JSON list of C-alpha atoms in Angstrom, two decimals:
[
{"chain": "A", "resi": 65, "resn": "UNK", "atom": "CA", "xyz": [11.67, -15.03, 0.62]},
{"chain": "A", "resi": 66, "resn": "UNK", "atom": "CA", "xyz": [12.86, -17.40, 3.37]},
{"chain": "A", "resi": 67, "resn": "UNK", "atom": "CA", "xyz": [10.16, -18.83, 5.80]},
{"chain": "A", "resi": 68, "resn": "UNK", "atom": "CA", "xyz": [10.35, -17.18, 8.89]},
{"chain": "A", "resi": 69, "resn": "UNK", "atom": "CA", "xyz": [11.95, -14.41, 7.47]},
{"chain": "A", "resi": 70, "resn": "UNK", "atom": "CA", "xyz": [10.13, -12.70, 9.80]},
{"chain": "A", "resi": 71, "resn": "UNK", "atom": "CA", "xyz": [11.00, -9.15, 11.47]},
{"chain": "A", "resi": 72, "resn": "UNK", "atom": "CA", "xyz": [14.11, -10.63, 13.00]},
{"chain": "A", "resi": 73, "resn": "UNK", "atom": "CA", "xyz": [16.21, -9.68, 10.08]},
{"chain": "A", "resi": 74, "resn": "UNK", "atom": "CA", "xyz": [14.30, -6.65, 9.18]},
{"chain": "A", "resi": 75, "resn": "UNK", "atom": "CA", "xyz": [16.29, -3.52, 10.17]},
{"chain": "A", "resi": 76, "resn": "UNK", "atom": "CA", "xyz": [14.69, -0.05, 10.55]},
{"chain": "A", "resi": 77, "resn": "UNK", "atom": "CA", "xyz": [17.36, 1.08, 7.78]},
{"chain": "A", "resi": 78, "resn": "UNK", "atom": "CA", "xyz": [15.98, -1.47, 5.54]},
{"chain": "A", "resi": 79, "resn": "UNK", "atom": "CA", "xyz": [12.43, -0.57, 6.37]},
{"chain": "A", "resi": 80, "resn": "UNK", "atom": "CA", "xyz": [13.15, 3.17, 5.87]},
{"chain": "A", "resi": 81, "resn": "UNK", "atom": "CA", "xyz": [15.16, 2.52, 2.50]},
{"chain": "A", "resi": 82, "resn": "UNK", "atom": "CA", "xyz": [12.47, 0.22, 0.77]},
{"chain": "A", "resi": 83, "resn": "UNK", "atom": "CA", "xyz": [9.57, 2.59, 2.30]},
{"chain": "A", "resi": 84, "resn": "UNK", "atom": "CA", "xyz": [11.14, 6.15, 1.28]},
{"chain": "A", "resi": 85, "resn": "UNK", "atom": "CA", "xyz": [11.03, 4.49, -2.16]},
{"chain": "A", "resi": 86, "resn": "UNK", "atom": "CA", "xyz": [7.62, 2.77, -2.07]},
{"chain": "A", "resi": 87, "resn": "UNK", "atom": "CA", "xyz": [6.50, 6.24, -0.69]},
{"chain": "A", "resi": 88, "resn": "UNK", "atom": "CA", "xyz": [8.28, 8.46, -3.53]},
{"chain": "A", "resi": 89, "resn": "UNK", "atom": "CA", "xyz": [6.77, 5.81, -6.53]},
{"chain": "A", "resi": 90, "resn": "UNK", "atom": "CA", "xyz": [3.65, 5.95, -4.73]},
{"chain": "A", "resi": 91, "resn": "UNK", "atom": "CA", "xyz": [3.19, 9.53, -4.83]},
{"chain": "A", "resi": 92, "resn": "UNK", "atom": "CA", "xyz": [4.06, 9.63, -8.86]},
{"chain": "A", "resi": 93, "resn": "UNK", "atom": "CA", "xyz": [1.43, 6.10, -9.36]},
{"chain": "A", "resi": 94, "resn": "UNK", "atom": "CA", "xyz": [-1.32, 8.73, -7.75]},
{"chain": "A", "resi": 95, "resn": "UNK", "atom": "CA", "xyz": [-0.36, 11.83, -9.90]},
{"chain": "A", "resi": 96, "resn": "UNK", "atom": "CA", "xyz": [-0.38, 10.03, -12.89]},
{"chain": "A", "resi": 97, "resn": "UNK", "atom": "CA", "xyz": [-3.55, 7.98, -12.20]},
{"chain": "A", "resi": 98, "resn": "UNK", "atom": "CA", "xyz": [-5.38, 11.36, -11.67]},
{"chain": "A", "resi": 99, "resn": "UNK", "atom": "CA", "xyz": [-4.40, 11.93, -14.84]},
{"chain": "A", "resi": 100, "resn": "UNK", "atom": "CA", "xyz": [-4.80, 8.38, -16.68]},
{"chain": "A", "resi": 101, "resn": "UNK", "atom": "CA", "xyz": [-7.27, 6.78, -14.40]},
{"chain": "A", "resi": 102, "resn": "UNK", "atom": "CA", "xyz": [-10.30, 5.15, -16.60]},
{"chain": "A", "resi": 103, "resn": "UNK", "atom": "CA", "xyz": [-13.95, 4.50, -15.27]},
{"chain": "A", "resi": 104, "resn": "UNK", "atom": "CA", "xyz": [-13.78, 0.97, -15.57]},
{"chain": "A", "resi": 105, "resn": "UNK", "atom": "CA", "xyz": [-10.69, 1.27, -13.72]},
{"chain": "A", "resi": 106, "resn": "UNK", "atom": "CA", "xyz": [-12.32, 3.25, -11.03]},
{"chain": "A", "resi": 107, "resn": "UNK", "atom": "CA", "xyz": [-14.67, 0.43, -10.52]},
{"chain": "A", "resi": 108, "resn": "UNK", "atom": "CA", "xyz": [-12.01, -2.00, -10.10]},
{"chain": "A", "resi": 109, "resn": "UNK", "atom": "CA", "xyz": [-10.51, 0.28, -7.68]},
{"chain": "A", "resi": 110, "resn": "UNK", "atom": "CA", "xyz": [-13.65, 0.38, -6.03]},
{"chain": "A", "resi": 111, "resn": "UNK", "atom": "CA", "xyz": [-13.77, -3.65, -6.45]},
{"chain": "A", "resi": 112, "resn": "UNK", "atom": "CA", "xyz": [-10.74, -4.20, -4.93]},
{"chain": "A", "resi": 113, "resn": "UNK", "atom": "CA", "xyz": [-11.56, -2.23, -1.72]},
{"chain": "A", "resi": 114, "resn": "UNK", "atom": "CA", "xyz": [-14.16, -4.36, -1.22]},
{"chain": "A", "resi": 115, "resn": "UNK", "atom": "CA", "xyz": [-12.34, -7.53, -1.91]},
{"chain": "A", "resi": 116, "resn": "UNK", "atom": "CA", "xyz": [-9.65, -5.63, 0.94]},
{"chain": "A", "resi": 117, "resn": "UNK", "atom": "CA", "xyz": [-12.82, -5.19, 3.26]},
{"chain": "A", "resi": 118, "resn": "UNK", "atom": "CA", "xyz": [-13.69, -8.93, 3.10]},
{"chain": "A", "resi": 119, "resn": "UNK", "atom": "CA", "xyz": [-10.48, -10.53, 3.50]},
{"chain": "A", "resi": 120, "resn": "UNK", "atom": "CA", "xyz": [-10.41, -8.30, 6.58]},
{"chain": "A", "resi": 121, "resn": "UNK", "atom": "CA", "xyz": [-12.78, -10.32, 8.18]},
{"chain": "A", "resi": 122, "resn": "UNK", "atom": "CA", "xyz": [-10.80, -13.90, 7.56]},
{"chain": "A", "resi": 123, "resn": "UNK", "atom": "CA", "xyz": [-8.33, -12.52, 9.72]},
{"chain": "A", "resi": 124, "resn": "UNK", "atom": "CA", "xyz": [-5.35, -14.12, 7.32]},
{"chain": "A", "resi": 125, "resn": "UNK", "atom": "CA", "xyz": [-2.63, -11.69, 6.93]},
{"chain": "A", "resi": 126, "resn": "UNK", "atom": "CA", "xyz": [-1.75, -13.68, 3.84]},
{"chain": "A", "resi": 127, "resn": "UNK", "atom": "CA", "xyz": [-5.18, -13.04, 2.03]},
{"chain": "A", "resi": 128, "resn": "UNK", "atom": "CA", "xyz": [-5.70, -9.35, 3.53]},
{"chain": "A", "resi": 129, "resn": "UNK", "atom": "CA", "xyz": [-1.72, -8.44, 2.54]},
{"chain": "A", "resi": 130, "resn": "UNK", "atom": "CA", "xyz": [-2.56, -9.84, -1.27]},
{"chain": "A", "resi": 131, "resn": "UNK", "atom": "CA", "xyz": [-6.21, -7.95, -1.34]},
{"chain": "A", "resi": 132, "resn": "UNK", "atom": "CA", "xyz": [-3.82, -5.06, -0.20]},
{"chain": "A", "resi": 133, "resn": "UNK", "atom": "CA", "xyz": [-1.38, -5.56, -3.33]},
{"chain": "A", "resi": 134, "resn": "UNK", "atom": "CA", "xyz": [-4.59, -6.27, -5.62]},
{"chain": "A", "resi": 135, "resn": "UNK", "atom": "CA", "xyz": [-6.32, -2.53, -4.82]},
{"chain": "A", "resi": 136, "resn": "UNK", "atom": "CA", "xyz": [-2.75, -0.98, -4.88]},
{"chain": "A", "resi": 137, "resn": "UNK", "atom": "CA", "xyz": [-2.04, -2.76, -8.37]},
{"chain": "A", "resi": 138, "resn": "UNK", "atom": "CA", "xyz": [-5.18, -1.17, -9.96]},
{"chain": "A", "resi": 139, "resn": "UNK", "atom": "CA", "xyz": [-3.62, 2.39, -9.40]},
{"chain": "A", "resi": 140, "resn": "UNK", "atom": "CA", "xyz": [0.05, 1.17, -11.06]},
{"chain": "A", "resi": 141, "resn": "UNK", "atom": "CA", "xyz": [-1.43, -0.13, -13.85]},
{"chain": "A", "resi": 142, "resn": "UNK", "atom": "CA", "xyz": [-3.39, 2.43, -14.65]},
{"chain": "A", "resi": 143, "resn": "UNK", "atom": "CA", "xyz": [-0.52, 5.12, -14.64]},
{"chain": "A", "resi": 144, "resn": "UNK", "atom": "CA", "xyz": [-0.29, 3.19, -18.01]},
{"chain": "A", "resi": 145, "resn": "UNK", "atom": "CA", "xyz": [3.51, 3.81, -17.48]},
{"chain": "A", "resi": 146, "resn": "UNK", "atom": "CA", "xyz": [5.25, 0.46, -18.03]},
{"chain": "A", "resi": 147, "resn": "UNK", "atom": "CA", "xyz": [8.79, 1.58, -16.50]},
{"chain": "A", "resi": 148, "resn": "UNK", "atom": "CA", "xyz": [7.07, 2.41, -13.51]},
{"chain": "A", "resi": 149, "resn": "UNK", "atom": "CA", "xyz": [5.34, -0.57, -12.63]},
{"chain": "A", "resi": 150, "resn": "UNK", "atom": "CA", "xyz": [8.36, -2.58, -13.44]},
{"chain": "A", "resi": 151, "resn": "UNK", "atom": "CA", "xyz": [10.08, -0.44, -10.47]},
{"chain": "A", "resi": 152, "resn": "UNK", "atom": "CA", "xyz": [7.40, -1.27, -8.26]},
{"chain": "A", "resi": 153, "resn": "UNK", "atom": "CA", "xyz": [7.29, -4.68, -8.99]},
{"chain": "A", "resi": 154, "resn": "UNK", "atom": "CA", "xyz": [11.03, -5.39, -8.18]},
{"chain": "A", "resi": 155, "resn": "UNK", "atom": "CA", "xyz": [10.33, -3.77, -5.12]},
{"chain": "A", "resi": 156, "resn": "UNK", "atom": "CA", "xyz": [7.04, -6.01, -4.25]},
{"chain": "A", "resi": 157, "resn": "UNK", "atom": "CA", "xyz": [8.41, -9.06, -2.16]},
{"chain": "A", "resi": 158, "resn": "UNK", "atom": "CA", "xyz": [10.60, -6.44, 0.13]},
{"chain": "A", "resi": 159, "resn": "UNK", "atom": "CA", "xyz": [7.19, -3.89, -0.04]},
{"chain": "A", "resi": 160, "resn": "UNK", "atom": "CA", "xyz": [5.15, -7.21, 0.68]},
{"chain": "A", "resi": 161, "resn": "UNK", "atom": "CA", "xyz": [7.42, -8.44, 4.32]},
{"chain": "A", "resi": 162, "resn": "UNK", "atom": "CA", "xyz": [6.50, -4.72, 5.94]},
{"chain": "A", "resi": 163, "resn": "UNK", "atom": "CA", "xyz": [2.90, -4.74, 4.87]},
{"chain": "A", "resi": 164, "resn": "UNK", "atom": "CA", "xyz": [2.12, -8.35, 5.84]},
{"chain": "A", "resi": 165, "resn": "UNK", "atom": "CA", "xyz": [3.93, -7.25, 9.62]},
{"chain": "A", "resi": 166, "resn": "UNK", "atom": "CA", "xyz": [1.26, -3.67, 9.73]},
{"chain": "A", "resi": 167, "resn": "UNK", "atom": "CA", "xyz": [-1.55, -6.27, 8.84]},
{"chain": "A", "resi": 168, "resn": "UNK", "atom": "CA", "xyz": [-0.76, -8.27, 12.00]},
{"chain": "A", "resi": 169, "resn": "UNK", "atom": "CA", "xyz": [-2.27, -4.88, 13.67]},
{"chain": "A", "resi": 170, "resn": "UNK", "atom": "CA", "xyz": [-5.77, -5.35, 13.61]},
{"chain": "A", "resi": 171, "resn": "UNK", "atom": "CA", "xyz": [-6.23, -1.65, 15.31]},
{"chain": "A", "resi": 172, "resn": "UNK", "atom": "CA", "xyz": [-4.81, -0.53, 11.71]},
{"chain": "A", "resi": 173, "resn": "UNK", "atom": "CA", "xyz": [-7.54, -1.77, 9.75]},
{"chain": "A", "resi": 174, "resn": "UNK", "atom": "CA", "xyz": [-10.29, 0.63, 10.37]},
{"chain": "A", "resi": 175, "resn": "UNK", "atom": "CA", "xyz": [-7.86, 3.57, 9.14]},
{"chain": "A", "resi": 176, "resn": "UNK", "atom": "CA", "xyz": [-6.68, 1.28, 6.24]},
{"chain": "A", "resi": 177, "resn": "UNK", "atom": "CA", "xyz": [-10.64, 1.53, 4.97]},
{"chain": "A", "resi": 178, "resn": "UNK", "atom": "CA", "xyz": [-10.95, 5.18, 5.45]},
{"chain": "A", "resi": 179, "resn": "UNK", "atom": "CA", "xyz": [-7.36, 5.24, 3.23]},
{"chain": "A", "resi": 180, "resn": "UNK", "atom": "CA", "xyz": [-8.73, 3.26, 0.60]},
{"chain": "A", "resi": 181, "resn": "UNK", "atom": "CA", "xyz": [-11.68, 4.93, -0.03]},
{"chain": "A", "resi": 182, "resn": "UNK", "atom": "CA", "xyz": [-9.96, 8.53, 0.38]},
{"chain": "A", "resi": 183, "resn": "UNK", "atom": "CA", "xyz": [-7.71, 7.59, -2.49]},
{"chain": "A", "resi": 184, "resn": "UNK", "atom": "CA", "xyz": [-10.64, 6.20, -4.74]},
{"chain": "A", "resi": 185, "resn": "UNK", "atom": "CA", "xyz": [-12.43, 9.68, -4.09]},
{"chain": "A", "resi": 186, "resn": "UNK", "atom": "CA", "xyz": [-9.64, 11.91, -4.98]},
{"chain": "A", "resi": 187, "resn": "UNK", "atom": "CA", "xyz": [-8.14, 10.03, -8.03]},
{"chain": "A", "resi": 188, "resn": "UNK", "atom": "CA", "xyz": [-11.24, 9.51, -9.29]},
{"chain": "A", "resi": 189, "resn": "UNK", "atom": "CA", "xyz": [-11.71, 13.29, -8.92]},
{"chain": "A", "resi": 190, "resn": "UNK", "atom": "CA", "xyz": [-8.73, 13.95, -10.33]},
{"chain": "A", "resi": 191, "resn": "UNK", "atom": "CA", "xyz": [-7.28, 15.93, -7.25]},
{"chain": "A", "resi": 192, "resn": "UNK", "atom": "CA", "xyz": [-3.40, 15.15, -7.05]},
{"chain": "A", "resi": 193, "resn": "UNK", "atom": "CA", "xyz": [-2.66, 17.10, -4.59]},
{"chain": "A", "resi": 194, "resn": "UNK", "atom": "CA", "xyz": [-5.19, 15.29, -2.28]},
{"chain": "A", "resi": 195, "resn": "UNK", "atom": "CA", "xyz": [-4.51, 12.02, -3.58]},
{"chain": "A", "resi": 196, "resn": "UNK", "atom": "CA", "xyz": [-0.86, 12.45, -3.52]},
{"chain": "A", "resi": 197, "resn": "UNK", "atom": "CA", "xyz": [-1.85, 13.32, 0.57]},
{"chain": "A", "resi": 198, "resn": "UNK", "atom": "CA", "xyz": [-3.46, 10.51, 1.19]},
{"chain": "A", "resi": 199, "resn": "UNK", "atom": "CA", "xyz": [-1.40, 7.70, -0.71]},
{"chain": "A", "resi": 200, "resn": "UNK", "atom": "CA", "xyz": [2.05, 9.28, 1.45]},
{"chain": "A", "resi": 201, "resn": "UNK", "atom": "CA", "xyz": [-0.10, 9.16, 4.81]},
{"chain": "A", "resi": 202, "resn": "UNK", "atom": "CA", "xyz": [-0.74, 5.46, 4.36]},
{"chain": "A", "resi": 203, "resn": "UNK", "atom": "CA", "xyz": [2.69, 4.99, 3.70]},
{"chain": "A", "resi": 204, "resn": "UNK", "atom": "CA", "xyz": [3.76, 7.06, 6.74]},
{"chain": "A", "resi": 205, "resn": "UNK", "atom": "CA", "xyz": [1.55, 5.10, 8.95]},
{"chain": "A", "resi": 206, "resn": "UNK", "atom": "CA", "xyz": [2.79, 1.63, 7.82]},
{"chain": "A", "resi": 207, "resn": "UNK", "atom": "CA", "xyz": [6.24, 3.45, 7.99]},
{"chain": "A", "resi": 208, "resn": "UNK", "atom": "CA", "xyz": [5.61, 4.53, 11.60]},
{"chain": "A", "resi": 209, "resn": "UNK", "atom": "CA", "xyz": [3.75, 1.13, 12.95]},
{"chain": "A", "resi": 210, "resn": "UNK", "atom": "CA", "xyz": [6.37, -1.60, 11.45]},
{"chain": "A", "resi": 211, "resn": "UNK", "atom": "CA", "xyz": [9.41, 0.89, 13.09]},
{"chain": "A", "resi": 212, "resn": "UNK", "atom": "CA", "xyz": [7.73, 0.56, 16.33]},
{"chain": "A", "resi": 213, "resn": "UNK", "atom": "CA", "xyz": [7.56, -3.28, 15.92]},
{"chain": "A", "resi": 214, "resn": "UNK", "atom": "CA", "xyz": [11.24, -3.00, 14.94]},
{"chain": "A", "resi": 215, "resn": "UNK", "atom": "CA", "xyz": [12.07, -1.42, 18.02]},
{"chain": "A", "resi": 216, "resn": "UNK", "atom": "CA", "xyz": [9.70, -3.33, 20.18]},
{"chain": "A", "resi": 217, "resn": "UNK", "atom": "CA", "xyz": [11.63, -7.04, 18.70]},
{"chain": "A", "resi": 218, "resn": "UNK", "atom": "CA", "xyz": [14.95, -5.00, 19.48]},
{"chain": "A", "resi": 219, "resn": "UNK", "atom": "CA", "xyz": [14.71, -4.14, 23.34]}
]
């Protein structure tokens, strides 16, 4: 992307298109995990939360957005579904501009840990419906934050 492609040129239409996506391949990325999801896998999970609670505490957006991909990327990869991942990797620099603008909120973080380790718990429980909850409430709230930052820039 462009330097200082910053929220200037990010629209809420664009944020709702690429986010109602992200949200919908989200949702099927938990399902299938609950379903696919190996225990070493879990412990990377578990690894990567970590890794997500540390760079927390640099305070670079840069390093806690790619911690952020890292713990995400566990779960795609182990849907073990190959067409899937592709899809959410053409989608990860436009995914990757509205999550590096929610990480500027440090207020978010906090709720970002509770996420995390909500999602570990019911994946690695195997309870969709609960995971499937969770993964489309962290979306929502991202969804919901960067809009008001839209709005915000716009007035």
């Amino acid at each position: 992307p462009r330097k200082g492609a910053e929220v200037a040129d990010i629209t809420e239409k664009s944020l709702l298109d690429v986010l109602e996506i992200r949200r919908a391949l989200e949702e099927l990325s938990a399902q299938l995990a609950c379903d696919r999801i190996t225990k070493e896998e879990i412990q990377e999970l578990v690894k990567e939360a970590e890794g997500f609670k540390r760079a927390l505490k640099s305070k670079d957006v840069t390093e806690i957005a790619e911690a952020d991909v890292r713990f995400h990327d566990v779960i795609y990869l182990a849907t073990k579904n190959q067409k899937l991942i592709q899809l959410l990797n053409n989608l990860r620099e436009q995914m990757y501009r509205y999550r590096v603008e929610y990480l500027k909120k440090e207020d978010v973080y906090p709720q970002l840990i509770r996420e995390h380790e909500e999602i570990i718990e019911h994946i690695s429980k195997k309870e969709k419906e609960k995971a499937t909850q969770i993964v489309c409430q962290h979306i929502d709230n991202q969804m919901d934050t960067v809009m008001g930052v839209i709005r915000m820039k716009n007035n």
